[in-house]
Amino acid sequence: QVQLVESGGGLVQPGGSLRLSCAASGFTLDDYAIGWFRQAPGKEREGVSCISSDGGATYYADSVKGRFTISRDNAKDTVYLQVSSLKPEDTAVYSCAAEFLSCSMVPGHVVLWGRGTTVAVSS
């Protein structure tokens, strides 16, 4: 079955860190840029970060620059999002998504979505 599976979410205190993973199943990630989107309750979905298919280009939303780091290991068909210095406003369901080759961070260009992993930041 072709799918993206996220993991690594959880409850963390403000200032804490998590590493989110997005693993491909049933296909290889080599030709796909992978983006991370998040959606908080009652808010619109937001593009957070993206990495191109070869890892040569990365993008971050202004709200997470300097705190989040995206990386990929194509040998493991996995993309990672290190989320650090977390704030309560980072609380959301984080989903990874595949686009062909390059990042646009436009939901309409996504060819495959994961189901998401929940990050909750609270003291």
Tab-separated table of C-alpha atoms in Angstrom:
chain	number	residue	atom	x	y	z
A	1	GLN	CA	0.000	0.000	0.000
A	2	VAL	CA	1.363	3.402	-1.001
A	3	GLN	CA	1.348	5.705	1.993
A	4	LEU	CA	3.223	8.179	4.151
A	5	VAL	CA	3.317	7.429	7.860
A	6	GLU	CA	4.185	10.072	10.448
A	7	SER	CA	5.458	9.414	13.945
A	8	GLY	CA	7.163	11.206	16.796
A	9	GLY	CA	4.458	13.520	18.016
A	10	GLY	CA	3.562	13.899	21.668
A	11	LEU	CA	3.033	16.189	24.610
A	12	VAL	CA	5.961	18.442	25.424
A	13	GLN	CA	6.560	21.440	27.657
A	14	PRO	CA	7.273	24.876	26.199
A	15	GLY	CA	10.897	25.064	25.135
A	16	GLY	CA	11.039	21.340	24.510
A	17	SER	CA	11.888	19.376	21.375
A	18	LEU	CA	10.620	16.482	19.305
A	19	ARG	CA	11.734	14.743	16.152
A	20	LEU	CA	8.945	13.976	13.746
A	21	SER	CA	9.420	11.288	11.116
A	22	CYS	CA	7.674	10.720	7.801
A	23	ALA	CA	8.268	7.280	6.337
A	24	ALA	CA	7.268	6.144	2.874
A	25	SER	CA	5.656	2.761	2.454
A	26	GLY	CA	5.066	1.051	-0.863
A	27	PHE	CA	7.146	3.511	-2.889
A	28	THR	CA	10.491	5.317	-2.816
A	29	LEU	CA	10.891	8.973	-1.873
A	30	ASP	CA	13.719	9.634	-4.350
A	31	ASP	CA	11.592	11.648	-6.808
A	32	TYR	CA	9.515	13.525	-4.273
A	33	ALA	CA	9.847	16.707	-2.341
A	34	ILE	CA	8.372	16.308	1.120
A	35	GLY	CA	6.595	19.048	2.962
A	36	TRP	CA	5.301	19.314	6.484
A	37	PHE	CA	1.987	21.041	7.078
A	38	ARG	CA	0.205	21.643	10.346
A	39	GLN	CA	-3.329	22.412	11.352
A	40	ALA	CA	-4.368	23.668	14.745
A	41	PRO	CA	-7.953	23.385	15.987
A	42	GLY	CA	-10.095	26.049	14.383
A	43	LYS	CA	-7.286	27.285	12.143
A	44	GLU	CA	-6.364	26.855	8.506
A	45	ARG	CA	-3.690	24.412	7.420
A	46	GLU	CA	-0.238	26.003	7.318
A	47	GLY	CA	2.814	24.945	5.344
A	48	VAL	CA	5.670	24.650	7.825
A	49	SER	CA	8.686	23.304	5.959
A	50	CYS	CA	9.710	21.453	2.831
A	51	ILE	CA	12.746	19.682	1.421
A	52	SER	CA	13.402	19.023	-2.248
A	53	SER	CA	13.788	15.515	-3.636
A	54	ASP	CA	17.592	15.660	-3.550
A	55	GLY	CA	17.747	17.493	-0.243
A	56	GLY	CA	19.472	20.453	-1.852
A	57	ALA	CA	16.782	22.977	-1.046
A	58	THR	CA	14.835	23.556	2.138
A	59	TYR	CA	12.085	26.003	3.019
A	60	TYR	CA	10.646	27.179	6.300
A	61	ALA	CA	7.687	29.292	7.288
A	62	ASP	CA	8.702	32.491	9.063
A	63	SER	CA	6.954	31.267	12.198
A	64	VAL	CA	9.359	28.327	12.578
A	65	LYS	CA	12.645	29.604	11.100
A	66	GLY	CA	15.534	28.992	13.445
A	67	ARG	CA	13.544	26.496	15.510
A	68	PHE	CA	12.665	23.700	13.067
A	69	THR	CA	15.061	21.713	10.886
A	70	ILE	CA	14.041	19.430	8.043
A	71	SER	CA	16.241	16.636	6.703
A	72	ARG	CA	15.895	13.456	4.721
A	73	ASP	CA	17.492	10.038	4.403
A	74	ASN	CA	16.546	8.670	1.004
A	75	ALA	CA	18.208	5.343	1.789
A	76	LYS	CA	15.600	4.928	4.531
A	77	ASP	CA	12.802	6.633	2.561
A	78	THR	CA	12.285	8.886	5.562
A	79	VAL	CA	12.083	12.625	6.128
A	80	TYR	CA	12.591	14.169	9.545
A	81	LEU	CA	11.430	17.403	11.116
A	82	GLN	CA	13.329	18.394	14.239
A	83	VAL	CA	11.092	20.781	16.160
A	84	SER	CA	12.769	22.713	18.953
A	85	SER	CA	12.098	25.661	21.253
A	86	LEU	CA	8.454	24.696	21.039
A	87	LYS	CA	5.753	27.192	21.899
A	88	PRO	CA	2.106	26.604	22.788
A	89	GLU	CA	1.152	28.048	19.399
A	90	ASP	CA	3.017	25.156	17.732
A	91	THR	CA	0.298	22.811	18.985
A	92	ALA	CA	-1.260	21.153	15.926
A	93	VAL	CA	-1.587	18.008	13.876
A	94	TYR	CA	1.522	17.770	11.728
A	95	SER	CA	1.172	16.003	8.383
A	96	CYS	CA	3.755	15.239	5.763
A	97	ALA	CA	2.979	15.433	2.076
A	98	ALA	CA	4.678	14.468	-1.163
A	99	GLU	CA	5.113	16.713	-4.191
A	100	PHE	CA	6.898	15.729	-7.381
A	101	LEU	CA	10.575	16.817	-7.262
A	102	SER	CA	10.416	20.386	-5.919
A	103	CYS	CA	8.683	22.239	-3.105
A	104	SER	CA	5.793	24.558	-3.604
A	105	MET	CA	4.132	24.123	-0.206
A	106	VAL	CA	0.823	24.478	-2.020
A	107	PRO	CA	-1.714	21.877	-0.872
A	108	GLY	CA	-3.100	21.610	-4.396
A	109	HIS	CA	0.257	20.302	-5.659
A	110	VAL	CA	0.419	17.479	-3.134
A	111	VAL	CA	0.101	13.979	-4.582
A	112	LEU	CA	0.030	12.052	-1.307
A	113	TRP	CA	-0.777	13.024	2.284
A	114	GLY	CA	0.056	11.289	5.510
A	115	ARG	CA	-2.533	11.006	8.269
A	116	GLY	CA	-0.651	13.179	10.721
A	117	THR	CA	0.888	13.113	14.165
A	118	THR	CA	-0.196	15.373	17.013
A	119	VAL	CA	2.158	17.786	18.742
A	120	ALA	CA	0.847	19.354	21.940
A	121	VAL	CA	2.867	22.020	23.736
A	122	SER	CA	1.699	22.732	27.233
A	123	SER	CA	3.024	23.196	30.731
